[in-house]
PDB file of C-alpha atoms and ligand atoms in Angstrom:
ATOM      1  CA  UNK A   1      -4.062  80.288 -40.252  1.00 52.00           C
ATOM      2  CA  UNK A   2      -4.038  76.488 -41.193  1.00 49.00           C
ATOM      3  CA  UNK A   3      -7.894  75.670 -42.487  1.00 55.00           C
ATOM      4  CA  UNK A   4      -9.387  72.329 -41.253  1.00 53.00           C
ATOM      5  CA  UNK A   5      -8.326  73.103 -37.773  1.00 50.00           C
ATOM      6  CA  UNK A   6      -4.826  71.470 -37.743  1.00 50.00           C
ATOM      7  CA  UNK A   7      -2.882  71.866 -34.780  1.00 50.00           C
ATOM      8  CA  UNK A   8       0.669  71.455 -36.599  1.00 48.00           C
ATOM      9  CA  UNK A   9       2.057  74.813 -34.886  1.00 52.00           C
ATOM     10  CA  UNK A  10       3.035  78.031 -36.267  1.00 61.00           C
ATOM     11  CA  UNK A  11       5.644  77.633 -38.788  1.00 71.00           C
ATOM     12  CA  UNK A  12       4.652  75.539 -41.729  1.00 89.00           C
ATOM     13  CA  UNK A  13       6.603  73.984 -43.996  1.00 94.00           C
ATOM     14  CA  UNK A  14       9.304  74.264 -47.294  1.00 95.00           C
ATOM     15  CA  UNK A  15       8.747  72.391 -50.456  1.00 95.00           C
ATOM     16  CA  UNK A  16      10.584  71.062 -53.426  1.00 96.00           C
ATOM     17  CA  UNK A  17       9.984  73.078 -56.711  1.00 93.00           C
ATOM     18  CA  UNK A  18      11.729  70.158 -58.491  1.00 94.00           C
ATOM     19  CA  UNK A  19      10.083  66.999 -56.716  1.00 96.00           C
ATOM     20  CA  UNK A  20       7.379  68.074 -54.480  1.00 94.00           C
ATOM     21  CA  UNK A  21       9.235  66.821 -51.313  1.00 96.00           C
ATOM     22  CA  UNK A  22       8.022  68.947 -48.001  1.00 95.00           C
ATOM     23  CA  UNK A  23      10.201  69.682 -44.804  1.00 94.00           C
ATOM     24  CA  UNK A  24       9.309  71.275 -41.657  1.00 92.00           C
ATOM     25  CA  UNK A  25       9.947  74.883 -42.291  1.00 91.00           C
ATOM     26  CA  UNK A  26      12.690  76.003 -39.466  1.00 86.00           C
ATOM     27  CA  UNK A  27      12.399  78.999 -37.280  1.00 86.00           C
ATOM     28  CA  UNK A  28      14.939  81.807 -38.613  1.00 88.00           C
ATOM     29  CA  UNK A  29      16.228  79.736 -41.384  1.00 88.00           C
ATOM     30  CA  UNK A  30      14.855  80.930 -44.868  1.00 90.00           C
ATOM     31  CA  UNK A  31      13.633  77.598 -47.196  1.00 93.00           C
ATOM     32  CA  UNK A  32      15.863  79.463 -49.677  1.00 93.00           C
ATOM     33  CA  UNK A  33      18.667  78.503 -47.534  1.00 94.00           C
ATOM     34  CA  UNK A  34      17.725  74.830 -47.309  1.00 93.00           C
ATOM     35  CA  UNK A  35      18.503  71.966 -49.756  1.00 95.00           C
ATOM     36  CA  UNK A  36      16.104  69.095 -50.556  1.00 96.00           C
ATOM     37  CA  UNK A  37      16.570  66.026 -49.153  1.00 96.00           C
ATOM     38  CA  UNK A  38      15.543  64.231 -52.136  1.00 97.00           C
ATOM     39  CA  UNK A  39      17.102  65.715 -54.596  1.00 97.00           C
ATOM     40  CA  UNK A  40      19.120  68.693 -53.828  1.00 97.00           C
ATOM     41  CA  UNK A  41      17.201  71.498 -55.026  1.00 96.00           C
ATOM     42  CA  UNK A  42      16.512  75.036 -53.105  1.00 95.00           C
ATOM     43  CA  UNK A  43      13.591  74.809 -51.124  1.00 95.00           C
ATOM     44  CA  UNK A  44      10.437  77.613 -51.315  1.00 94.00           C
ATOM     45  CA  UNK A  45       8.117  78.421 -48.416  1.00 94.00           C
ATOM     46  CA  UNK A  46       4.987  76.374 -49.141  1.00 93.00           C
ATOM     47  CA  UNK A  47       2.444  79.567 -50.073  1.00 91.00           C
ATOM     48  CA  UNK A  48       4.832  82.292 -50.285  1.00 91.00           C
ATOM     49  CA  UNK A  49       4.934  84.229 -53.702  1.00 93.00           C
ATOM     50  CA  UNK A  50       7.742  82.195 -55.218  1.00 90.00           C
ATOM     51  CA  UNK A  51       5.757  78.643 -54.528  1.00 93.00           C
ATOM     52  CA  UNK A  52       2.555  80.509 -55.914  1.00 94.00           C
ATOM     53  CA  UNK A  53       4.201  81.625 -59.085  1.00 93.00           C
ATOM     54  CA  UNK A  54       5.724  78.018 -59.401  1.00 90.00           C
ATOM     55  CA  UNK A  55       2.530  76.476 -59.200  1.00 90.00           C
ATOM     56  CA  UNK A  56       0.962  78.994 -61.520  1.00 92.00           C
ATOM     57  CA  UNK A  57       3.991  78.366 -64.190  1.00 89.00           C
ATOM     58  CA  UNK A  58       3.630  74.673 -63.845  1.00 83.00           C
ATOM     59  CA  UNK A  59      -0.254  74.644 -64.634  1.00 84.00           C
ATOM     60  CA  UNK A  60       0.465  76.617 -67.544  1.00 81.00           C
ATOM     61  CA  UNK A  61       3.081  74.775 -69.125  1.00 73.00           C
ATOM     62  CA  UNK A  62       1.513  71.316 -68.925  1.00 68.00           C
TER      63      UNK A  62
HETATM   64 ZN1   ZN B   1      13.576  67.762 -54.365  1.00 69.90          ZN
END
């Protein structure tokens, strides 16, 4: 799934809408459910819908 030929594993990982900060994603715990480490903020599943939409928000707006 990964292209470049990483060998990270199957999971990938959660990310920060507010400050960018990544985390391992953890099996059968939804990114929704975790908190940033940084600052506190819901985490998103790096690629999903929700991070896509962020992304595509953010390049608008600036
Ligand atoms: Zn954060």
């Amino acid at each position: 799934m990964v292209p470049g030929g990483h060998t990270m594993g199957a999971g990938g990982n959660c990310i920060c809408p507010k400050c960018g900060e990544r985390t391992n994603h953890q099996r059968g715990a939804p990114c929704q459910d975790e908190r940033c480490p940084q600052c506190g903020a819901k985490m998103l599943r790096e690629g999903s819908e929700h991070h896509k939409k962020l992304l595509q928000k953010k390049t608008k707006d600036q």
